[in-house]
XYZ file of C-alpha atoms in Angstrom:
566
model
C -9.952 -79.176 40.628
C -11.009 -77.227 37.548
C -13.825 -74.980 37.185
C -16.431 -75.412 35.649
C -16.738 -74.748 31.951
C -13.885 -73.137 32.234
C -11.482 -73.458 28.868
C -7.787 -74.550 28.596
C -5.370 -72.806 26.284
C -2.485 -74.619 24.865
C 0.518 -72.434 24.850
C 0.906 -71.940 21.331
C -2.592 -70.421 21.226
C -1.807 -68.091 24.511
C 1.101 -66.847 22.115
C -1.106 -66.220 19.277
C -3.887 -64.411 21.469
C -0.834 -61.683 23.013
C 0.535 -61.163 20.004
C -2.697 -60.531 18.255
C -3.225 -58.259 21.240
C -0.185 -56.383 20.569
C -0.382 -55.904 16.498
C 1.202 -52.404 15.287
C -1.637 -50.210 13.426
C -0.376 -50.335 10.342
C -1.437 -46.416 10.091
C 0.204 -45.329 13.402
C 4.060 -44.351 12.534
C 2.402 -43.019 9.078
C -0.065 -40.506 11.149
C 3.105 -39.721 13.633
C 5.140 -38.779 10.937
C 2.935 -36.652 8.833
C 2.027 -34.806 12.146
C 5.870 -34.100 12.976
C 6.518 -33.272 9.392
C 3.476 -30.664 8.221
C 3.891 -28.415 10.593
C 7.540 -27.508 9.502
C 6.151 -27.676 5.911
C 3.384 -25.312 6.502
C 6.324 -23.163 7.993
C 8.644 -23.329 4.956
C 5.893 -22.367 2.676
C 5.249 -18.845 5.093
C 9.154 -18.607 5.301
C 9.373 -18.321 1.658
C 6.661 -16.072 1.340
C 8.636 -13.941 3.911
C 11.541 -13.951 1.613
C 10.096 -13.388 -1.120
C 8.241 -9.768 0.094
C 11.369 -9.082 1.838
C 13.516 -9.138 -1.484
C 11.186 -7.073 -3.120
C 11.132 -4.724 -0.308
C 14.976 -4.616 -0.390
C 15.080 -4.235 -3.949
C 12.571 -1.088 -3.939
C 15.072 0.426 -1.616
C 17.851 -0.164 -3.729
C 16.086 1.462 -7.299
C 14.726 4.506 -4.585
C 18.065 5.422 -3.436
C 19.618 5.103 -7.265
C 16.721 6.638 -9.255
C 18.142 9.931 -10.935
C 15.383 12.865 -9.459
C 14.628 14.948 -12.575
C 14.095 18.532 -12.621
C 10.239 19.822 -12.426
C 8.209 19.764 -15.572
C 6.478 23.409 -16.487
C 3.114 23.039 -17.642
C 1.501 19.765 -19.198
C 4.013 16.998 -20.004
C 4.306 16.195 -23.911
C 3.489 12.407 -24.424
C 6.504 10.923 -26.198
C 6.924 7.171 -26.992
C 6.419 4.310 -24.256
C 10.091 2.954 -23.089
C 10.236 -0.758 -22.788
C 12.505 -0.032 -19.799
C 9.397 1.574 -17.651
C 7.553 -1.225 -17.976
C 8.478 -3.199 -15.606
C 8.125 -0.111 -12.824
C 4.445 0.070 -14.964
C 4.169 -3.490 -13.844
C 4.632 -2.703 -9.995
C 2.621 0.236 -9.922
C -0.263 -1.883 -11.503
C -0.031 -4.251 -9.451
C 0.427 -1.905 -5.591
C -2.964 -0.037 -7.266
C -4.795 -3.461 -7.599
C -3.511 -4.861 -4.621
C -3.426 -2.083 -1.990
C -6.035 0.938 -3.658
C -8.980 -1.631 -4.920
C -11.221 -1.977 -1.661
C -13.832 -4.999 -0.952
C -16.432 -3.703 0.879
C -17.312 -5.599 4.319
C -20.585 -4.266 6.380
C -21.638 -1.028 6.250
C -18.424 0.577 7.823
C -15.199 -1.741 6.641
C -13.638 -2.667 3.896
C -10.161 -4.877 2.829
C -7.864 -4.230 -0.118
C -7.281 -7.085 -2.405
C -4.180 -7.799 -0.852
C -5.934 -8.478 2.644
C -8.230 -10.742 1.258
C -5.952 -12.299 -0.712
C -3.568 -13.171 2.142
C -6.520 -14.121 4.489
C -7.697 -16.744 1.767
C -3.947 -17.770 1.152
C -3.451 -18.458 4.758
C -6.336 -20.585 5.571
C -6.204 -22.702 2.733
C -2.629 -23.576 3.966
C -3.029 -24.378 7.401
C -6.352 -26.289 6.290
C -4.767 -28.033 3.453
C -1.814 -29.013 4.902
C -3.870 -30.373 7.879
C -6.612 -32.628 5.594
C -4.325 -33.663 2.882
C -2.971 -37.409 2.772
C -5.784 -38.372 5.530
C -6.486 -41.665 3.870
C -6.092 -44.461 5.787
C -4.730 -47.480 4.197
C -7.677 -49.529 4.483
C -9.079 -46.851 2.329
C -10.970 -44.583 4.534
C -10.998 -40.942 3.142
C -10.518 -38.360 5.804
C -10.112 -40.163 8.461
C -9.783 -38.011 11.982
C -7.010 -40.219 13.478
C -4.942 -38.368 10.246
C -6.060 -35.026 10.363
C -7.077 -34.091 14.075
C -3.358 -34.500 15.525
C -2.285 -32.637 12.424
C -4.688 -29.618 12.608
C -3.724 -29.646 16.649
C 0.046 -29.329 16.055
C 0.100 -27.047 12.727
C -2.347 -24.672 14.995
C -0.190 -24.910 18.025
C 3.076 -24.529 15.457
C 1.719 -21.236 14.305
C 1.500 -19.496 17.761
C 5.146 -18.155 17.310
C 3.315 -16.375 14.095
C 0.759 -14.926 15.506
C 2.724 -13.410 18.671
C 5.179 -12.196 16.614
C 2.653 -10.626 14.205
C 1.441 -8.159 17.061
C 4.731 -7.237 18.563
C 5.830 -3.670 18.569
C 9.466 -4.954 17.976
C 8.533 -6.751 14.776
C 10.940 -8.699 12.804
C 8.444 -8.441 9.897
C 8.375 -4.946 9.800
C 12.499 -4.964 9.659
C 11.787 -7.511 6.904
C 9.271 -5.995 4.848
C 9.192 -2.849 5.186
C 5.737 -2.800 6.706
C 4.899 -0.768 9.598
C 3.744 -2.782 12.926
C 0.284 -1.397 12.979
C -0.453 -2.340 9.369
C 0.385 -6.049 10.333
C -2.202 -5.620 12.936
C -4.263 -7.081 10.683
C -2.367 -10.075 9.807
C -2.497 -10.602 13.282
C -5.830 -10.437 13.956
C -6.564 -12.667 11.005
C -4.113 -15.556 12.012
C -5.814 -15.590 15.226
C -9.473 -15.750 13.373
C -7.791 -18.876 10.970
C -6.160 -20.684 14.237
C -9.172 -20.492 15.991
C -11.275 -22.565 13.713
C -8.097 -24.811 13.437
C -8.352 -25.467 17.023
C -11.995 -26.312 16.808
C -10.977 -28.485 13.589
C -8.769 -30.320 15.827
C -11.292 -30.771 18.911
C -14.198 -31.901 16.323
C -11.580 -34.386 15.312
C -10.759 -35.808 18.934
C -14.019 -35.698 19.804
C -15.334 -37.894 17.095
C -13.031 -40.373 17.947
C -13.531 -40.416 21.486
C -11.980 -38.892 24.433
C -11.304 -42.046 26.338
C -8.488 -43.592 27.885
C -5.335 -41.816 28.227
C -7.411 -38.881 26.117
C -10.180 -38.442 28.696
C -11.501 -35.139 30.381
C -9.785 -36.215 33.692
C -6.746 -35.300 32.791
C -5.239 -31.654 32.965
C -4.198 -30.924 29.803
C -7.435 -32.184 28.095
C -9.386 -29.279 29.717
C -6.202 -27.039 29.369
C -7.102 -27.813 25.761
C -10.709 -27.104 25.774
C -9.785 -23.256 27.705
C -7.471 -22.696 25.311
C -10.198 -22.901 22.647
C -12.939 -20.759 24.346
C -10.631 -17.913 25.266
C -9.598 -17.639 21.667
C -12.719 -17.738 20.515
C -13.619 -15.348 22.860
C -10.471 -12.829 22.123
C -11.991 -13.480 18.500
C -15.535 -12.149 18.848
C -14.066 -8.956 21.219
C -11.633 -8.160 18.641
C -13.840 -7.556 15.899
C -14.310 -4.312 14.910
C -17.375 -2.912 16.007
C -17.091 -4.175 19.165
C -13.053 -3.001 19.777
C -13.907 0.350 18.814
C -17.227 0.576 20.824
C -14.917 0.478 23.976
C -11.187 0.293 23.019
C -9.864 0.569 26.448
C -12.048 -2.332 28.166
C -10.964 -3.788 24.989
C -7.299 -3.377 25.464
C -7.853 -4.960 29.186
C -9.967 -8.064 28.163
C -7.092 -8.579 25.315
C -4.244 -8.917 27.159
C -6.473 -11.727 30.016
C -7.820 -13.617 27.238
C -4.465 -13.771 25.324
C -2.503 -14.693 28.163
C -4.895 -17.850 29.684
C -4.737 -18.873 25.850
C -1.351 -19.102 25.468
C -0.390 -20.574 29.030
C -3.252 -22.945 28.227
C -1.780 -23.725 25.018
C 1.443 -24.493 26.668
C 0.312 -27.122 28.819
C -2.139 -28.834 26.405
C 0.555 -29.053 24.295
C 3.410 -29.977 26.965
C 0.680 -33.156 28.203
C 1.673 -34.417 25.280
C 5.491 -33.681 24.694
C 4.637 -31.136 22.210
C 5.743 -27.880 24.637
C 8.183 -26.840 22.385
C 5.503 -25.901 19.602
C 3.757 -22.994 22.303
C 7.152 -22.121 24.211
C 8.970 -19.790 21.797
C 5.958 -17.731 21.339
C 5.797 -17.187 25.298
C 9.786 -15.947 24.780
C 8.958 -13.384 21.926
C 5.875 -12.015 24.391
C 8.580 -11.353 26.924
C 11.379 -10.157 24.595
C 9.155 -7.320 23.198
C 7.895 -6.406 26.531
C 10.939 -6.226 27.728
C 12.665 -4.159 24.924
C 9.418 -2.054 25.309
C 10.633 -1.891 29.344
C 14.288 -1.474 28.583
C 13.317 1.717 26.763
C 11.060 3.528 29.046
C 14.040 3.083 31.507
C 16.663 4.515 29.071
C 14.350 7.202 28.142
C 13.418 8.048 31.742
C 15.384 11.375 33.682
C 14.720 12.854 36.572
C 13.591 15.721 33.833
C 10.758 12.796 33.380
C 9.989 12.786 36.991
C 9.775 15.772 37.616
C 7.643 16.518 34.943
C 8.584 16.984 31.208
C 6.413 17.849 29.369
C 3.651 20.933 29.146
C 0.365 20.871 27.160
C -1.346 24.002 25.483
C -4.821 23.861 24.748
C -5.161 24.614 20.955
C -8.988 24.745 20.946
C -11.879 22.378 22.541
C -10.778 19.577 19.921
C -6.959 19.669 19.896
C -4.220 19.864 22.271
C -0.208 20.194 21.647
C 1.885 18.262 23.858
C 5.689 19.203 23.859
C 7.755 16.899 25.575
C 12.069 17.021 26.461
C 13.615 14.753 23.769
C 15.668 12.206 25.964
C 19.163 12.149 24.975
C 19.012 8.838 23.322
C 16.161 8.979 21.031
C 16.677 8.603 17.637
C 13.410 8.803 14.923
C 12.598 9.118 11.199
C 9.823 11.926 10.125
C 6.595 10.542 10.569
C 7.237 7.966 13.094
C 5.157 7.230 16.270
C 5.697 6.839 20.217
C 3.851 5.877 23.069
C 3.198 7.726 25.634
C 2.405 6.855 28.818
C 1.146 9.465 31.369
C 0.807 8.499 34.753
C -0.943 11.958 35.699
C -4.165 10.755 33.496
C -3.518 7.245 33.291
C -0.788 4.717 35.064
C -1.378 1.909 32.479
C -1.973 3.229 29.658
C 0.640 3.851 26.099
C -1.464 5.197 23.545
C 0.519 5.842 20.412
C 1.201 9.582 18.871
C 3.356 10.690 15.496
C 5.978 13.080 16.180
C 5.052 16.815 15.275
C 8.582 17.823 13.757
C 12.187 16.622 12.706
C 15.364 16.022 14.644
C 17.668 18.465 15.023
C 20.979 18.883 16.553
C 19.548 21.189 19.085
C 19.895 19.786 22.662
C 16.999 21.444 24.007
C 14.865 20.357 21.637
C 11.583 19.120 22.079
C 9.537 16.566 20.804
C 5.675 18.071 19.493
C 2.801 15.983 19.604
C -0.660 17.402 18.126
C -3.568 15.389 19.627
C -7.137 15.252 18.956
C -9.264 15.458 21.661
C -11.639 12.127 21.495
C -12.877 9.926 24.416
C -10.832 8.593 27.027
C -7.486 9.229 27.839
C -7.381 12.443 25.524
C -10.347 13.923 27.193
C -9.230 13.320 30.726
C -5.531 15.380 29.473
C -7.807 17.951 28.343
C -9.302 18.936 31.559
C -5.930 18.196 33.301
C -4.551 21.085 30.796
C -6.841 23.664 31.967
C -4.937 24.404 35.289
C -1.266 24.871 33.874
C -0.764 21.382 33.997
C 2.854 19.905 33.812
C 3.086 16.163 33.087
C 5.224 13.214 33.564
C 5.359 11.443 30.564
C 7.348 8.517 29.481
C 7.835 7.533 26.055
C 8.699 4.130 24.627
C 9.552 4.252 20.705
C 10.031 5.351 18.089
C 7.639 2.874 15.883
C 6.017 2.713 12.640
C 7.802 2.677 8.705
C 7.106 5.978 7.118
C 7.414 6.457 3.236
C 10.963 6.739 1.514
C 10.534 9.766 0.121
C 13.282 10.014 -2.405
C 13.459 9.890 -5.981
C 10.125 10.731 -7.233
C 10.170 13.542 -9.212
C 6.664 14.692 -7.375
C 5.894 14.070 -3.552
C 2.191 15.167 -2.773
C 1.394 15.225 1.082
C -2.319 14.904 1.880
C -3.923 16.033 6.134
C -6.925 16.959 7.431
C -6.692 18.703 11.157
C -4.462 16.801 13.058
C -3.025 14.103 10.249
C -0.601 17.169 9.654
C 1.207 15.655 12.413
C 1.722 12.692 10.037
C 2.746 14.825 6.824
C 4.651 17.561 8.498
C 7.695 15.730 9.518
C 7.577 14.693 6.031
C 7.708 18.319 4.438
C 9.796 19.805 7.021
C 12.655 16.484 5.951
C 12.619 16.762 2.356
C 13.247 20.753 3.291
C 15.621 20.086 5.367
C 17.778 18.058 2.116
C 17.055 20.315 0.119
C 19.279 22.936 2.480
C 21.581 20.496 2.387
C 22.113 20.453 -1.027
C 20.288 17.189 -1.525
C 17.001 17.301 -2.965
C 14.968 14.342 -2.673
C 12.526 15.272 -5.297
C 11.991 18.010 -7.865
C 8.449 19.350 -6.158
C 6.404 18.694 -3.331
C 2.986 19.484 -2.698
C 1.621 19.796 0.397
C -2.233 19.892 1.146
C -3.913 20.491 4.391
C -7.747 20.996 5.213
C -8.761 22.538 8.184
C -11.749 23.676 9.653
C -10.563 27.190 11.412
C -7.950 29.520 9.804
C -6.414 29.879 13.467
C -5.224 26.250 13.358
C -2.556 27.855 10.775
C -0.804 29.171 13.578
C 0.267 24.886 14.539
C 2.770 24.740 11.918
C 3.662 28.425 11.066
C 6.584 28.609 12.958
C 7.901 25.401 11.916
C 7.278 26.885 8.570
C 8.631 30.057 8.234
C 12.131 28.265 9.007
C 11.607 25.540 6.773
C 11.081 27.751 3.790
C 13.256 30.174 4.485
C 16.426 30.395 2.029
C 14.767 27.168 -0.223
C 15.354 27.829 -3.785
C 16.224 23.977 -5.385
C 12.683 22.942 -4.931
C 9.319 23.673 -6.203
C 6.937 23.955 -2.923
C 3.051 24.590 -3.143
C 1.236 24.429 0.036
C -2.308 24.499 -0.371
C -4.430 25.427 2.820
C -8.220 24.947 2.615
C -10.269 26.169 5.311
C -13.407 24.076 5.295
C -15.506 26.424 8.427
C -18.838 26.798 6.606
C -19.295 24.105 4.158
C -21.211 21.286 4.952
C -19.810 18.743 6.876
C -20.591 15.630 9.188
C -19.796 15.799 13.009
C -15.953 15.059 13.134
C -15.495 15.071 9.397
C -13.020 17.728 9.553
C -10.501 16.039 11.865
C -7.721 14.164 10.005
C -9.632 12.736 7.176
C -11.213 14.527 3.897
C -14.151 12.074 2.918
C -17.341 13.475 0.765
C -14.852 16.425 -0.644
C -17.029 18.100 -2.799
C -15.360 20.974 -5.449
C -18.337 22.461 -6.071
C -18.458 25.082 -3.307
C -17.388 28.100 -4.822
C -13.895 28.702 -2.957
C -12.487 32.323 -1.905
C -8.896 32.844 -2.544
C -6.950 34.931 -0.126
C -3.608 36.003 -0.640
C -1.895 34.662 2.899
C -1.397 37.134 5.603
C -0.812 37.824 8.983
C -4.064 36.953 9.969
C -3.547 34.095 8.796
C 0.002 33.364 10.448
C 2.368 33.636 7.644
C 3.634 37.278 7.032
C 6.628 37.067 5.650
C 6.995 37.755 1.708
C 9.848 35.128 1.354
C 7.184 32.110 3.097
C 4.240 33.538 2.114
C 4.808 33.301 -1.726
C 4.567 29.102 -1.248
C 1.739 29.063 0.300
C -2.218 29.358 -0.656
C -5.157 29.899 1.426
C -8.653 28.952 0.303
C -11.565 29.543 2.641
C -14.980 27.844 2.731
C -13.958 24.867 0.257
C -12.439 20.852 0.685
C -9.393 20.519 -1.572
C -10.401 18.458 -4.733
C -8.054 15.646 -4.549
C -9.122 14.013 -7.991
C -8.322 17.375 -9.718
C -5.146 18.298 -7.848
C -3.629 14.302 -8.539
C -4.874 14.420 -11.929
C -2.884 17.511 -12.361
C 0.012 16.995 -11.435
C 0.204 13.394 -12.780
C -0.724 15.208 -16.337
C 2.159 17.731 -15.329
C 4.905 14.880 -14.623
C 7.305 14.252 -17.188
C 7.828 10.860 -17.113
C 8.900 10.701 -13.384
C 7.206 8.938 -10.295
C 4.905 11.055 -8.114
C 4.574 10.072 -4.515
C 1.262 10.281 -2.780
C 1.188 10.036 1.115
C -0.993 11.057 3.878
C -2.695 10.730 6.945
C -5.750 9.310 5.220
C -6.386 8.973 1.555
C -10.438 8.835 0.909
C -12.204 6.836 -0.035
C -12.540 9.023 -3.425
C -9.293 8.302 -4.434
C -9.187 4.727 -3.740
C -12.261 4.035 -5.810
C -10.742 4.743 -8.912
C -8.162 2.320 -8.628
């Protein structure tokens, strides 16, 4: 019996309806393939960045350790004729000035150098471009989100391995380039900043075409997904400046939560869909560079460590000096960094601190940190080192790229208060080869602004036998005392901003009071009281005095006063 009004299909026409039913979107493979294939695109272009900064980096290496050092210039230079074969050094010193000494300013209290904004504009227009581009489907509708939302999800999720790696103490990068870990902090932080508003990209994109069917909140990884993108966003706002510094150490805490339910959530957003192996290999760098970081604690450790290496001496209310037993196995450059960990003040915490001195062959040497006493853990060691106090503390390092100092015919060394942990390594080594019969440069100049002439007495040991029996080398060390000039709160510490020349200076032949009384050390070394060095002047001077060479300008901070003159 049939139904009524019901409607009989012949079977050519039930043929026709399935496989009408089952016609291919003509745009589907096209939209697969472009989302496979960008993301390894977008990686080739970063690659050959890579290699390109990495060549150059090699290649500065190579023309440092073959440049000729020439002998010190007396007085003024002559200005002969312009050599065709300086200009292309001309050419790279042009271009580090524009790129790393011109400053945009950003707020009130931050700035970038060209090259920062330059890479942080580079970057996002990749990732974006190679996410939006070709998005026109072939019935002719521009931009449409079935192209481009995949594509933003899987460049974004392809870029993890960047951004992990960007923030890892171990850093191939820094091998790479030359740059120092902490200086690609920023690169990390900005990747993060540009992947986060990928990720929203990407969700915009789904959500505009509809999370239904096997797309719908119900499942797992959708709302994996959506946690992934508030905790970045959330690690984004925390990170920024004003709010990291306000409380670094809650910081530090929040960090490490937030980074870790992003990337797990990550993971399985991308795994929901078979696309695991995008998030996975940043999860293995995470754990190779904590565990390297682990492995060394252990080798560094001794029962020494245990049972307490290390004493502190209380320098005055702002500074302390930490000396530590070297462990047997540590290797460092001058002017390189370790963390230090010290269970006494704080279990968890590494806070990072440059190394006070050189290595010698000495096997009770030990290593000398100079702190400055701020909030925090430093202020907590500070009333610990009232009492005698003798602390465990384990040390995981070295890290950091200091400058190759070698082949300039001029290296000036700029500190205020305790940056002279920074440029003293750096003094004492270029010292230390020219003893050796292997001067690295024809002069150095080394200027240090303190606040109280007893501060002298830091470094005047380490002095007096660096100094002793030098003769290859020119060596000026400037002191200036700035007790009694006007200064802000904390200006004095290790940077020399506002540094006015116009306070009429005193100069003071150097004496025992002053911690240098020996005739053979104290004829390299100057004392000015109640002035700030003039950095313009003293750079201008001995750029007008340098015949031709390269002068080398490093230090713990360079002002703002210098930098604006780029």
């Amino acid at each position: 019996m049939r139904m009524p009004f019901a409607t009989t299909y012949s079977a050519n026409q039930l043929v026709d309806a399935i496989v009408a039913a089952q016609t291919v979107d003509p745009d589907r493979l096209i939209r697969i393939g472009r989302a496979a294939e960008y993301p390894k695109q977008v990686w080739y272009f970063i690659a050959s960045f890579v290699a390109l900064v990495s060549l150059c980096h090699f290649l500065s290496v190579i023309s440092t350790y073959t440049r000729t050092v020439k002998p010190a210039s007396k007085g003024i230079a002559p200005r002969g004729r312009i050599s065709l074969l300086q200009l292309p050094r001309a050419l790279v010193e042009l271009f580090r000035i524009v790129a790393f000494r011109c400053t945009i300013p950003i707020g009130q209290s931050h700035s970038l150098n060209v090259a920062e904004v330059f890479l942080t504009a580079a970057y996002m227009a990749v990732v974006l471009t190679w996410s939006l581009i070709n998005s026109t489907a072939t019935t002719g509708l521009k931009l449409d989100p079935k192209y481009w939302a995949n594509t933003a999800g899987n460049i974004a999720a392809s870029q993890l391995s960047l951004l992990v790696a960007l923030g890892m103490k171990n850093n191939i990068f820094s091998l790479l380039t030359g740059i120092s870990f902490d200086k690609l902090n920023y690169l990390h932080r900005m990747v993060a900043r540009v992947l986060c508003v990928l990720i929203w990209v990407h969700a915009g994109g789904r959500m505009k075409l509809g999370l239904a069917g096997a797309v719908t909140w119900n499942h797992p990884w959708v709302q994996c997904g959506l946690l992934a993108g508030v905790s970045l966003t959330l690690l984004s706002l925390v990170s920024i400046r004003p709010i990291r510094d306000a409380g670094y150490e809650v910081f530090k805490v929040v960090h490490l939560a937030l980074a870790c339910i992003f990337i797990l959530s990550a993971y399985f957003h991308s795994n929901g869909l078979g696309l695991g192996y995008y998030v996975w290999p940043s999860i293995l760098l995470w754990g190779l560079d904590r565990f390297l970081r682990a492995l060394r604690l252990l080798v560094f450790t001794s029962k020494a460590t245990l049972n307490g290496n290390a004493t502190v001496d209380v320098l005055s209310s702002h500074f302390l000096r930490l000396k530590v037993v070297k462990p047997k196995f540590l290797r460092w450059a001058p002017g390189q960094s370790v963390y230090l960990t010290i269970p006494g003040v704080s279990l968890i915490q590494a806070h990072p601190f440059t190394i006070s001195g050189v290595e010698t062959v000495d096997s009770e040497e030990k290593l000398v940190f100079l702190i400055r006493v701020r909030n925090g853990i430093t202020r907590r060691l500070l009333h610990k080192a009232q009492d005698s106090y003798k602390a465990a503390v384990f040390l995981d390092g070295p890290y950091s790229s200091p400058p190759l100092l070698r082949g300039h015919e001029t290296v000036i060394l700029i500190a205020g208060g305790s940056g002279v942990a920074f440029t003293l390594p750096l003094l004492l080594d270029v010292l230390r080869q020219c003893k050796a019969g292997k001067p690295p440069c024809s002069r150095v100049l080394f200027v240090w602004a303190i606040r109280d002439a007893n501060h002298i007495s830091w470094i005047s040991e380490l002095l007096h036998g660096a100094l002793d029996g030098v003769s290859n080398i020119e060596v000026d060390i400037y002191i200036y005392i700035t007790e009694g000039t006007q200064e802000a709160e904390g200006e004095w510490d290790d940077n020399l901003v506002n540094m006015d020349p116009e306070d009429k200076a005193e100069e003071l032949p150097t004496s025992s009071q002053a911690g240098i009384s020996d005739p053979n050390i104290s004829r390299f070394v100057t004392i000015s009281q109640r002035q700030r060095p003039d950095l313009t002047g003293i750079i201008d001077r001995e750029l007008n005095v340098c015949s031709g060479g390269t002068v080398s300008i490093n230090g713990s901070y360079l002002p703002r006063l210098i930098l604006d003159q780029c």
